[in-house]
PDB file of C-alpha atoms in Angstrom:
ATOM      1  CA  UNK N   1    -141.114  39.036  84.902  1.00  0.00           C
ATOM      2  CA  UNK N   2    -142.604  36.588  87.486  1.00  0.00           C
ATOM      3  CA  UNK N   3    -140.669  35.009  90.211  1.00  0.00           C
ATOM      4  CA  UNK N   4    -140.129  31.053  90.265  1.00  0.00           C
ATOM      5  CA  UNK N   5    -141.465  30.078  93.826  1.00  0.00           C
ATOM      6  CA  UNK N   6    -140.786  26.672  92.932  1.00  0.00           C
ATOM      7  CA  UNK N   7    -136.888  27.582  92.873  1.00  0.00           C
ATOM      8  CA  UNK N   8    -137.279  30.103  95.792  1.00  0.00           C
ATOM      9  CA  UNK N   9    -138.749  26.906  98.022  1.00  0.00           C
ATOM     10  CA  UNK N  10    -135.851  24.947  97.080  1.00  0.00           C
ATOM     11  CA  UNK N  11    -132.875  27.170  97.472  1.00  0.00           C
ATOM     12  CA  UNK N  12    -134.140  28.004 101.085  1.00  0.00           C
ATOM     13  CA  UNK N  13    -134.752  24.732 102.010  1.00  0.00           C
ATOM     14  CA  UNK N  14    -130.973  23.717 100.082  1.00  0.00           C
ATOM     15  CA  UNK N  15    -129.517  26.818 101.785  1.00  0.00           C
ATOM     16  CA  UNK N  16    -130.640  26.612 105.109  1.00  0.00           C
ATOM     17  CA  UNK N  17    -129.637  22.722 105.194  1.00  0.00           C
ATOM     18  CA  UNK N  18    -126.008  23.781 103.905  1.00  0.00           C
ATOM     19  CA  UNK N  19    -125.583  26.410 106.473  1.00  0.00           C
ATOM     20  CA  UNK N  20    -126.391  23.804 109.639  1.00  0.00           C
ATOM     21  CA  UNK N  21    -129.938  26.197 110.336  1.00  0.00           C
ATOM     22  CA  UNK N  22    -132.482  24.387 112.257  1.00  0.00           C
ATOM     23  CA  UNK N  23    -135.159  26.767 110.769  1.00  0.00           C
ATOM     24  CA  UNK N  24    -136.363  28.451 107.572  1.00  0.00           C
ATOM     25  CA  UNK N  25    -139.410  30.818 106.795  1.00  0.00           C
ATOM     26  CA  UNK N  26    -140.755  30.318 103.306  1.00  0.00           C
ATOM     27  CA  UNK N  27    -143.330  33.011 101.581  1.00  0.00           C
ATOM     28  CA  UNK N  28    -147.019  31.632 101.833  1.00  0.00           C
ATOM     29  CA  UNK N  29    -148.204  29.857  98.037  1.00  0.00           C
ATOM     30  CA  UNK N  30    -150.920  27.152  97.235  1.00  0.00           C
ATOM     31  CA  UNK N  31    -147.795  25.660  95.444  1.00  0.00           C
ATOM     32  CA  UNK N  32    -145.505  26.124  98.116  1.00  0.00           C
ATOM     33  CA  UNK N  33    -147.898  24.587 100.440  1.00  0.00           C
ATOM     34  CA  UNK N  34    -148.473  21.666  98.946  1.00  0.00           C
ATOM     35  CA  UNK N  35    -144.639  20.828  98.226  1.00  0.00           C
ATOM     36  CA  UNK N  36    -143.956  21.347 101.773  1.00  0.00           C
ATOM     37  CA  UNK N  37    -147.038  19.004 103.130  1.00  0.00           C
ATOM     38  CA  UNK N  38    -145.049  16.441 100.454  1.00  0.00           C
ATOM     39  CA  UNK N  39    -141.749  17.181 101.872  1.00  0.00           C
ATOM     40  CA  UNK N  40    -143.078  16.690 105.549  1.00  0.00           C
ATOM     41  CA  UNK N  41    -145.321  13.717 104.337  1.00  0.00           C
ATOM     42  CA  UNK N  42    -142.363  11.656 102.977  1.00  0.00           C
ATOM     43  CA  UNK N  43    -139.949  12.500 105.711  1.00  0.00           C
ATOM     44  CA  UNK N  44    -137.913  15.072 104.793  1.00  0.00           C
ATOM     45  CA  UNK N  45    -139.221  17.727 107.165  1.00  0.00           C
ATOM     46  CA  UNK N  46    -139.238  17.627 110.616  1.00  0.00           C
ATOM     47  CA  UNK N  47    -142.334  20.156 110.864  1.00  0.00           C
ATOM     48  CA  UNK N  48    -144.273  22.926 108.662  1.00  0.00           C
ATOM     49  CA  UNK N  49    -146.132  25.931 110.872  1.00  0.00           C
ATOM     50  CA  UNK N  50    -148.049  28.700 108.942  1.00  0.00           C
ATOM     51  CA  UNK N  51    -147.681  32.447 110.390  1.00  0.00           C
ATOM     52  CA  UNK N  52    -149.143  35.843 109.608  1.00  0.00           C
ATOM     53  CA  UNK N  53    -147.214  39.153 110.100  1.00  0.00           C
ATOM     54  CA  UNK N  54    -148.183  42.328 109.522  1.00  0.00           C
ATOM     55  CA  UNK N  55    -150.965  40.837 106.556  1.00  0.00           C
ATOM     56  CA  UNK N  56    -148.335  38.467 105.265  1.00  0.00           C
ATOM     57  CA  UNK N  57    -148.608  34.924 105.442  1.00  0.00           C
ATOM     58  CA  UNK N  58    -145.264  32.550 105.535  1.00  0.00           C
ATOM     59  CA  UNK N  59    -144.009  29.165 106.278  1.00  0.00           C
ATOM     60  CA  UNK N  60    -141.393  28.493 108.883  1.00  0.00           C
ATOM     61  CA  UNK N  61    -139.811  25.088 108.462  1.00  0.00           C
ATOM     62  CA  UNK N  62    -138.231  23.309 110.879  1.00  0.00           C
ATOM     63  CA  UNK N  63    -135.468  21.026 109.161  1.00  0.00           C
ATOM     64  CA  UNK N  64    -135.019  16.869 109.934  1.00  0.00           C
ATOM     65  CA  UNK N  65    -131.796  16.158 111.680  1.00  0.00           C
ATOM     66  CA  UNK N  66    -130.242  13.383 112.838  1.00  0.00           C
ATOM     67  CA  UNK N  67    -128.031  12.421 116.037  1.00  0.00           C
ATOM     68  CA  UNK N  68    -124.828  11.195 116.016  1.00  0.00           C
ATOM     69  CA  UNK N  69    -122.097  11.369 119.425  1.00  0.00           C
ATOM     70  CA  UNK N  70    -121.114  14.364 119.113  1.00  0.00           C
ATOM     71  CA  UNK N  71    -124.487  16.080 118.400  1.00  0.00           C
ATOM     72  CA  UNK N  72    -127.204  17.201 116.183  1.00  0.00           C
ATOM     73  CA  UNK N  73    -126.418  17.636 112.361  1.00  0.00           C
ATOM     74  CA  UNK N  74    -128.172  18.519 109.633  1.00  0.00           C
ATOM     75  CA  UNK N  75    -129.352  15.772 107.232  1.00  0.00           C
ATOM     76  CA  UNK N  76    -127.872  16.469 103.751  1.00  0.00           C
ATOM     77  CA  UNK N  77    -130.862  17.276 101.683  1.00  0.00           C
ATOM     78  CA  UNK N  78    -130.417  17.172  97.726  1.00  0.00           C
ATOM     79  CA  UNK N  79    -132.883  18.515  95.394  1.00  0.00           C
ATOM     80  CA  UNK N  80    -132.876  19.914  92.028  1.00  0.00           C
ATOM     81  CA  UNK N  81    -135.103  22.107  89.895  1.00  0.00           C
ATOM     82  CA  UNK N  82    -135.587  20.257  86.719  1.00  0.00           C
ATOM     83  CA  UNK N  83    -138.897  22.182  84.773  1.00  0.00           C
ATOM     84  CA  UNK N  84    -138.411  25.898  84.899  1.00  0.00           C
ATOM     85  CA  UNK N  85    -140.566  28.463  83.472  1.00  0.00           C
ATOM     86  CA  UNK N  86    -138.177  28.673  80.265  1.00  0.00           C
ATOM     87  CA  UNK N  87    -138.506  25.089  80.014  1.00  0.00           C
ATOM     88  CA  UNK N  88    -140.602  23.215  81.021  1.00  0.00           C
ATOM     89  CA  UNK N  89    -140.333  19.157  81.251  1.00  0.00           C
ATOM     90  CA  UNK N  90    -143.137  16.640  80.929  1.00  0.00           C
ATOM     91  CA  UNK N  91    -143.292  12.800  81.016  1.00  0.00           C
ATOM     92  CA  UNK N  92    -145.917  10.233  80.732  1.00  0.00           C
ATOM     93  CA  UNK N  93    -146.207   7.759  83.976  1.00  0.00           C
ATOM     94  CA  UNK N  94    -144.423   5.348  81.848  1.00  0.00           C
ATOM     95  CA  UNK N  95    -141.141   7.566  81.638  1.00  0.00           C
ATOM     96  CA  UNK N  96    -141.122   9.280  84.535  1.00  0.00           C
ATOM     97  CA  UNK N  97    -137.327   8.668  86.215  1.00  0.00           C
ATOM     98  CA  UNK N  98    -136.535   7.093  89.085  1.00  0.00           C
ATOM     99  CA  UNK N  99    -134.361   8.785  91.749  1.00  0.00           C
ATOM    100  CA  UNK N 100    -131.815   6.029  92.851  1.00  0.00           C
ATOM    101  CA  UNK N 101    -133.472   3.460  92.531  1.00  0.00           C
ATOM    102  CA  UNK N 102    -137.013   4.797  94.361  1.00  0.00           C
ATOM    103  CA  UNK N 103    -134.738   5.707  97.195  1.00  0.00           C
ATOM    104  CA  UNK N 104    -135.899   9.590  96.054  1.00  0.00           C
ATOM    105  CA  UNK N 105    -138.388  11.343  95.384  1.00  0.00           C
ATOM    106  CA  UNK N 106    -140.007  13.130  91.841  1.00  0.00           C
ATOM    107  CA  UNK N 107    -142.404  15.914  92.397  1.00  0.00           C
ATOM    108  CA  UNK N 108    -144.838  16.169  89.317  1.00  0.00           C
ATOM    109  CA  UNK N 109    -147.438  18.530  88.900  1.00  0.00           C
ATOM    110  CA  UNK N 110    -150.510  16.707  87.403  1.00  0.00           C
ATOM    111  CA  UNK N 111    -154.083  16.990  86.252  1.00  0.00           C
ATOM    112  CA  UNK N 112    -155.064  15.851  89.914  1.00  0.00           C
ATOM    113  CA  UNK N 113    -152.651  18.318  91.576  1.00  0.00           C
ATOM    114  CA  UNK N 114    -149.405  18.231  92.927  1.00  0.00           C
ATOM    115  CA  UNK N 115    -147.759  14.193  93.694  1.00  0.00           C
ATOM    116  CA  UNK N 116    -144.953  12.273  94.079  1.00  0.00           C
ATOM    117  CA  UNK N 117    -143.679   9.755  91.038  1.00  0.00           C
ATOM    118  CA  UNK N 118    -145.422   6.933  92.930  1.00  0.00           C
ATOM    119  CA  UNK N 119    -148.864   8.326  93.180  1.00  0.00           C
ATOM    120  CA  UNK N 120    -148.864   9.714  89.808  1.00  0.00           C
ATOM    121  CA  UNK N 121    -147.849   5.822  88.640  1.00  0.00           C
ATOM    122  CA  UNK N 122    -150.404   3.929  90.934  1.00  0.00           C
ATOM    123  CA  UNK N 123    -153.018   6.707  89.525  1.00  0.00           C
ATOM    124  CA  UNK N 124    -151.619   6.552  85.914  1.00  0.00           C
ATOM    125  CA  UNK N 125    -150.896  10.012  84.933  1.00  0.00           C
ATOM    126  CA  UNK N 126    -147.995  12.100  84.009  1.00  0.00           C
ATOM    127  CA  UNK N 127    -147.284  15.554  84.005  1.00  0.00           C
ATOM    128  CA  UNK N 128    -144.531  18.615  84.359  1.00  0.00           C
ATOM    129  CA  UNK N 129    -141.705  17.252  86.410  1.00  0.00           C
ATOM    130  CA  UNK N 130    -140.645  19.955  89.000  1.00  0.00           C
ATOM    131  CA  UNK N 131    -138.080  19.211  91.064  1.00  0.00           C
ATOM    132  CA  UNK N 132    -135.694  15.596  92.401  1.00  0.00           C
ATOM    133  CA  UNK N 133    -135.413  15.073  95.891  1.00  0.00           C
ATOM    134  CA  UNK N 134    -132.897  12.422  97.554  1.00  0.00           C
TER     135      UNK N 134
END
């Protein structure tokens, strides 16, 4: 039975954002890569370094936060797995949903790759919807 990295990215990411941690490491994927160069691209990461130890390649992540008086605090990250490898969901560009209001973001995984709900609409194409993000 093969693992779903997809869900493994998210959970961290969710986790680690619950549990107030500045950082999370992340195995190394082509798949997990791009979602995280998304995640940083759009604003929900504050940065994305690749490190090898001992012939294994991962991720740490260093999470967005925001100030307030008394401190630093997480930002509260929401995402959800919605196409998993028992079921998988697809959508034309014409029905794919938007997260309230375009405030979020839908990660599809497309003919041309891996993009956001926007650039699959300004390009035209659907494809397997993977995960929300607000």
């Amino acid at each position: 039975m093969g693992r779903d990295t997809i869900a493994d990215v998210i959970t961290s990411i969710r986790n680690a954002d619950m549990n107030r941690k500045g950082m999370v490491q992340i195995e190394c994927t082509n798949i997990t890569e791009n979602i995280l160069k998304m995640l940083l691209r759009e604003g929900f990461l504050e940065n994305v370094r690749k490190h090898q130890d001992n012939n294994k390649y991962f991720f740490v992540v260093t999470l967005r936060h925001r100030r307030n008086r008394k401190g630093m605090y997480p930002s509260i990250l929401n995402l959800k797995r919605i196409s998993s490898p028992g079921l998988r969901i697809y959508s034309n560009y014409q029905r794919i949903p938007r997260i309230l209001g375009g405030m979020g973001i839908v990660i599809l995984s497309t003919s041309q790759g891996i993009m956001t709900d926007r650039e699959a609409r300004l390009e035209g194409i659907g494809g397997e919807i993977l995960c929300y993000i607000w």
